CSV table of C-alpha atoms in Angstrom, one decimal:
chain,number,residue,atom,x,y,z
A,861,MET,CA,-13.5,-23.8,-25.3
A,862,SER,CA,-14.9,-20.9,-27.4
A,863,SER,CA,-12.4,-19.4,-29.8
A,864,ASN,CA,-13.2,-15.9,-28.5
A,865,LEU,CA,-12.8,-16.8,-24.9
A,866,PRO,CA,-9.2,-15.7,-24.6
A,867,TRP,CA,-10.0,-12.3,-26.0
A,868,MET,CA,-12.9,-11.8,-23.7
A,869,TRP,CA,-10.9,-12.9,-20.7
A,870,PHE,CA,-8.1,-10.5,-21.6
A,871,ALA,CA,-10.6,-7.7,-22.0
A,872,MET,CA,-12.2,-8.5,-18.7
A,873,ARG,CA,-8.9,-8.6,-16.8
A,874,ALA,CA,-7.4,-5.6,-18.6
A,875,SER,CA,-10.5,-3.4,-17.9
A,876,GLY,CA,-10.6,-4.6,-14.3
A,877,ILE,CA,-6.9,-3.9,-13.6
A,878,THR,CA,-7.2,-0.6,-15.5
A,879,ALA,CA,-10.2,0.5,-13.4
A,880,TRP,CA,-8.4,-0.4,-10.2
A,881,THR,CA,-5.3,1.5,-11.3
A,882,LEU,CA,-7.3,4.6,-12.3
A,883,LEU,CA,-9.2,4.5,-9.0
A,884,SER,CA,-5.8,4.4,-7.2
A,885,ALA,CA,-4.4,7.2,-9.2
A,886,THR,CA,-7.6,9.3,-8.5
A,887,ILE,CA,-7.1,8.9,-4.8
A,888,MET,CA,-3.3,9.6,-5.0
A,889,TRP,CA,-3.9,12.8,-7.0
A,890,GLY,CA,-6.6,13.9,-4.6
A,891,LEU,CA,-4.2,13.4,-1.7
A,892,LEU,CA,-1.5,15.3,-3.6
A,893,LEU,CA,-3.9,18.2,-3.9
A,894,ARG,CA,-4.8,18.0,-0.3
A,895,THR,CA,-1.2,17.9,1.1
A,896,ARG,CA,0.6,19.9,-1.6
A,897,ILE,CA,3.6,17.6,-1.3
A,898,LEU,CA,4.4,18.8,-4.8
A,899,PRO,CA,4.5,22.6,-4.2
A,900,ALA,CA,5.4,23.4,-7.7
A,901,ALA,CA,2.4,21.7,-9.1
A,902,SER,CA,-0.6,23.9,-9.8
A,903,PRO,CA,-3.6,23.0,-7.6
A,904,VAL,CA,-5.9,23.8,-10.6
A,905,ARG,CA,-4.1,21.2,-12.7
A,906,LEU,CA,-4.1,18.7,-9.9
A,907,MET,CA,-7.8,19.2,-9.4
A,908,ASN,CA,-8.6,18.9,-13.2
A,909,LEU,CA,-6.5,15.7,-13.4
A,910,HIS,CA,-8.2,14.4,-10.2
A,911,LYS,CA,-11.6,14.9,-11.8
A,912,TYR,CA,-10.5,13.4,-15.1
A,913,LEU,CA,-9.0,10.3,-13.5
A,914,GLY,CA,-12.2,9.7,-11.5
A,915,SER,CA,-14.4,9.9,-14.5
A,916,LEU,CA,-12.1,7.7,-16.5
A,917,ALA,CA,-12.0,5.1,-13.7
A,918,LEU,CA,-15.9,5.0,-13.7
A,919,LEU,CA,-16.0,4.6,-17.4
A,920,THR,CA,-13.4,1.8,-17.3
A,921,LEU,CA,-15.5,0.2,-14.6
A,922,VAL,CA,-18.5,0.1,-16.8
A,923,ILE,CA,-16.5,-1.5,-19.6
A,924,HIS,CA,-15.3,-4.1,-17.0
A,925,LEU,CA,-18.9,-4.9,-16.0
A,926,VAL,CA,-19.9,-5.3,-19.6
A,927,THR,CA,-17.1,-7.7,-20.4
A,928,VAL,CA,-17.9,-9.7,-17.3
A,929,PHE,CA,-21.5,-10.0,-18.5
A,930,LEU,CA,-20.4,-11.0,-22.0
A,931,ASP,CA,-17.8,-13.6,-20.9
A,932,PRO,CA,-19.2,-17.0,-22.2
A,933,THR,CA,-17.6,-19.1,-19.5
A,934,LEU,CA,-18.8,-17.3,-16.4
A,935,GLY,CA,-22.4,-17.0,-17.6
A,936,PHE,CA,-23.3,-14.2,-15.3
A,937,THR,CA,-26.6,-12.4,-15.4
A,938,TRP,CA,-27.0,-8.7,-14.8
A,939,ALA,CA,-28.4,-9.6,-11.3
A,940,ASN,CA,-25.2,-11.5,-10.5
A,941,ILE,CA,-23.1,-8.4,-11.6
A,942,LEU,CA,-25.2,-5.8,-9.8
A,943,ILE,CA,-26.4,-7.5,-6.7
A,944,PRO,CA,-23.9,-8.8,-4.1
A,945,PHE,CA,-23.8,-12.5,-3.2
A,946,THR,CA,-26.1,-13.6,-6.0
A,947,ALA,CA,-23.4,-15.3,-8.0
A,948,ALA,CA,-22.4,-18.9,-7.3
A,949,TRP,CA,-18.7,-18.3,-8.4
A,950,LYS,CA,-16.6,-16.6,-5.6
A,951,PRO,CA,-19.6,-14.7,-4.2
A,952,LEU,CA,-17.5,-12.8,-1.6
A,953,ALA,CA,-14.9,-11.7,-4.1
A,954,LEU,CA,-17.6,-10.5,-6.5
A,955,ALA,CA,-19.5,-8.8,-3.7
A,956,THR,CA,-16.5,-6.7,-2.7
A,957,GLY,CA,-16.2,-5.5,-6.3
A,958,ILE,CA,-19.9,-4.7,-6.6
A,959,ILE,CA,-19.9,-2.7,-3.4
A,960,ALA,CA,-16.8,-0.9,-4.4
A,961,ALA,CA,-18.4,0.1,-7.7
A,962,TYR,CA,-21.4,1.5,-5.9
A,963,LEU,CA,-19.2,3.5,-3.6
A,964,MET,CA,-17.4,5.1,-6.6
A,965,VAL,CA,-20.6,6.7,-7.9
A,966,PRO,CA,-21.7,9.2,-5.2
A,967,VAL,CA,-18.6,11.4,-5.5
A,968,GLN,CA,-19.0,11.7,-9.2
A,969,VAL,CA,-22.6,12.6,-9.0
A,970,VAL,CA,-22.1,15.1,-6.1
A,971,ALA,CA,-19.2,16.7,-7.9
A,972,ARG,CA,-21.5,17.5,-10.9
A,973,VAL,CA,-24.3,18.9,-8.9
A,974,ARG,CA,-22.3,20.5,-6.1
A,975,ALA,CA,-22.7,24.1,-7.5
A,976,ARG,CA,-26.5,23.7,-7.5
A,977,MET,CA,-26.6,22.5,-3.9
A,978,GLY,CA,-25.6,25.8,-2.4
A,979,LYS,CA,-23.9,25.8,1.1
A,980,SER,CA,-24.7,22.2,1.6
A,981,GLY,CA,-22.7,21.2,-1.5
A,982,ALA,CA,-19.3,21.3,0.2
A,983,LYS,CA,-20.6,19.2,3.1
A,984,TRP,CA,-22.0,16.5,0.8
A,985,PHE,CA,-18.9,16.7,-1.4
A,986,ASN,CA,-16.7,15.9,1.6
A,987,ARG,CA,-18.9,13.1,2.7
A,988,SER,CA,-18.9,11.6,-0.8
A,989,HIS,CA,-15.1,11.6,-0.7
A,990,LEU,CA,-15.1,9.6,2.5
A,991,ILE,CA,-17.3,7.0,0.8
A,992,ALA,CA,-14.9,6.9,-2.2
A,993,TYR,CA,-12.0,6.2,0.2
A,994,ALA,CA,-13.8,3.1,1.3
A,995,ALA,CA,-14.1,1.9,-2.3
A,996,TRP,CA,-10.4,1.4,-2.7
A,997,PRO,CA,-9.7,-1.4,-0.1
A,998,LEU,CA,-12.9,-3.2,-1.3
A,999,ALA,CA,-11.7,-2.9,-5.0
A,1000,THR,CA,-8.3,-4.1,-3.9
A,1001,ALA,CA,-9.8,-7.1,-2.2
A,1002,HIS,CA,-11.8,-7.9,-5.3
A,1003,TYR,CA,-8.7,-7.6,-7.4
A,1004,VAL,CA,-6.8,-10.1,-5.2
A,1005,MET,CA,-9.6,-12.6,-4.6
A,1006,ALA,CA,-11.3,-12.6,-8.1
A,1007,GLY,CA,-8.3,-12.2,-10.3
A,1008,THR,CA,-6.8,-15.4,-11.6
A,1009,ASP,CA,-3.4,-13.7,-12.1
A,1010,ALA,CA,-3.5,-11.4,-9.0
A,1011,LEU,CA,-0.7,-13.1,-7.2
A,1012,VAL,CA,1.9,-13.2,-10.0
A,1013,PRO,CA,5.0,-11.2,-9.2
A,1014,ALA,CA,4.2,-8.2,-11.4
A,1015,SER,CA,0.7,-7.9,-9.9
A,1016,ILE,CA,2.0,-8.2,-6.4
A,1017,MET,CA,4.6,-5.5,-7.1
A,1018,LEU,CA,1.9,-3.2,-8.5
A,1019,ILE,CA,-0.5,-3.7,-5.6
A,1020,SER,CA,2.3,-3.3,-3.0
A,1021,SER,CA,3.8,-0.2,-4.5
A,1022,VAL,CA,0.4,1.5,-5.0
A,1023,THR,CA,-0.6,0.6,-1.4
A,1024,LEU,CA,2.6,2.0,0.0
A,1025,VAL,CA,2.2,5.3,-1.8
A,1026,ILE,CA,-1.5,5.7,-0.7
A,1027,VAL,CA,-0.6,4.8,2.9
A,1028,LEU,CA,2.2,7.4,2.9
A,1029,LEU,CA,0.0,10.1,1.4
A,1030,LEU,CA,-2.8,9.3,3.9
A,1031,THR,CA,-0.2,9.6,6.7
A,1032,ALA,CA,0.9,13.0,5.4
A,1033,ARG,CA,-2.8,14.0,5.1
A,1034,GLY,CA,-3.5,13.1,8.7
A,1035,TRP,CA,-0.4,14.6,10.3
A,1036,LEU,CA,0.3,17.7,8.3
A,1037,PRO,CA,-1.9,20.7,7.9
A,1038,ARG,CA,-3.4,21.5,4.5
A,1039,GLY,CA,-0.8,22.9,2.1
A,1040,TYR,CA,2.1,22.3,4.5
A,1041,PHE,CA,4.7,21.7,1.8
A,1042,GLY,CA,3.5,24.5,-0.4
A,1043,LYS,CA,3.6,27.0,2.6
A,1044,ARG,CA,7.1,26.0,3.4
A,1045,ALA,CA,8.4,27.6,0.1
A,1046,THR,CA,10.6,30.6,0.9
A,1047,THR,CA,9.3,32.6,-2.0
A,1048,ARG,CA,5.7,33.1,-2.9
A,1049,PRO,CA,5.4,34.2,-6.5
A,1050,VAL,CA,2.2,35.8,-7.7
A,1051,SER,CA,1.4,32.7,-9.8
A,1052,ALA,CA,1.5,30.5,-6.7
A,1053,ALA,CA,-0.7,32.9,-4.8
A,1054,LYS,CA,-3.2,32.8,-7.6
A,1055,SER,CA,-3.0,29.0,-7.6
A,1056,ASP,CA,-3.8,28.9,-3.9
A,1057,THR,CA,-6.9,31.2,-4.5
A,1058,ALA,CA,-8.0,29.0,-7.3
A,1059,GLU,CA,-7.6,25.9,-5.1
A,1060,LYS,CA,-9.8,27.3,-2.4
A,1061,GLU,CA,-12.5,28.1,-5.0
A,1062,LEU,CA,-12.3,24.6,-6.4
A,1063,VAL,CA,-12.2,22.4,-3.3
A,1064,GLY,CA,-13.5,24.7,-0.6
A,1065,ALA,CA,-12.4,25.0,3.0
A,1066,GLY,CA,-12.1,21.7,4.8
A,1067,SER,CA,-12.3,19.6,1.7
A,1068,SER,CA,-11.7,15.9,2.4
A,1069,THR,CA,-9.9,15.1,-0.8
């Protein structure tokens, strides 16, 4: 066994779990922005954090792919890492991760060119968010099937708790109108009104976040 194998394994697992956690946090913060369950939180700050987490998740994903490529035991080629079902080791588990990675890209790209797309920008921004939602269950399947330590108690608790929060937020998103909790506030200070205006400018009417 190579002396640097444990370090590369730790880097590969740590970057993978971190990327999954950041993707989960990105979705949760987007849903918090959409539902306004935290009425005291500024929509502008939630949006900025949502964007930051998404970019950080993508960056960590790139690090994960590089560490997978560099791992001396797996011996993957770039084709194995970028093309689903080309690897001999756990092809289904790897394919779910690869597809999830591709689904994370469109929302980041569209978010950066949205202003240049005119009226169609909001429509494509919403569609790209629906694609990003599909990335999470695939990334979770990859985490569970490919991770050698995915079924240890700490990992099971992490996956279960994150899944529960996302399901609850999705339920709130589906059953409650936009800004339901924020609109229930009995007082509407000027700062809150300004935040609502800023939110509309940032996410647009009918945003799917």
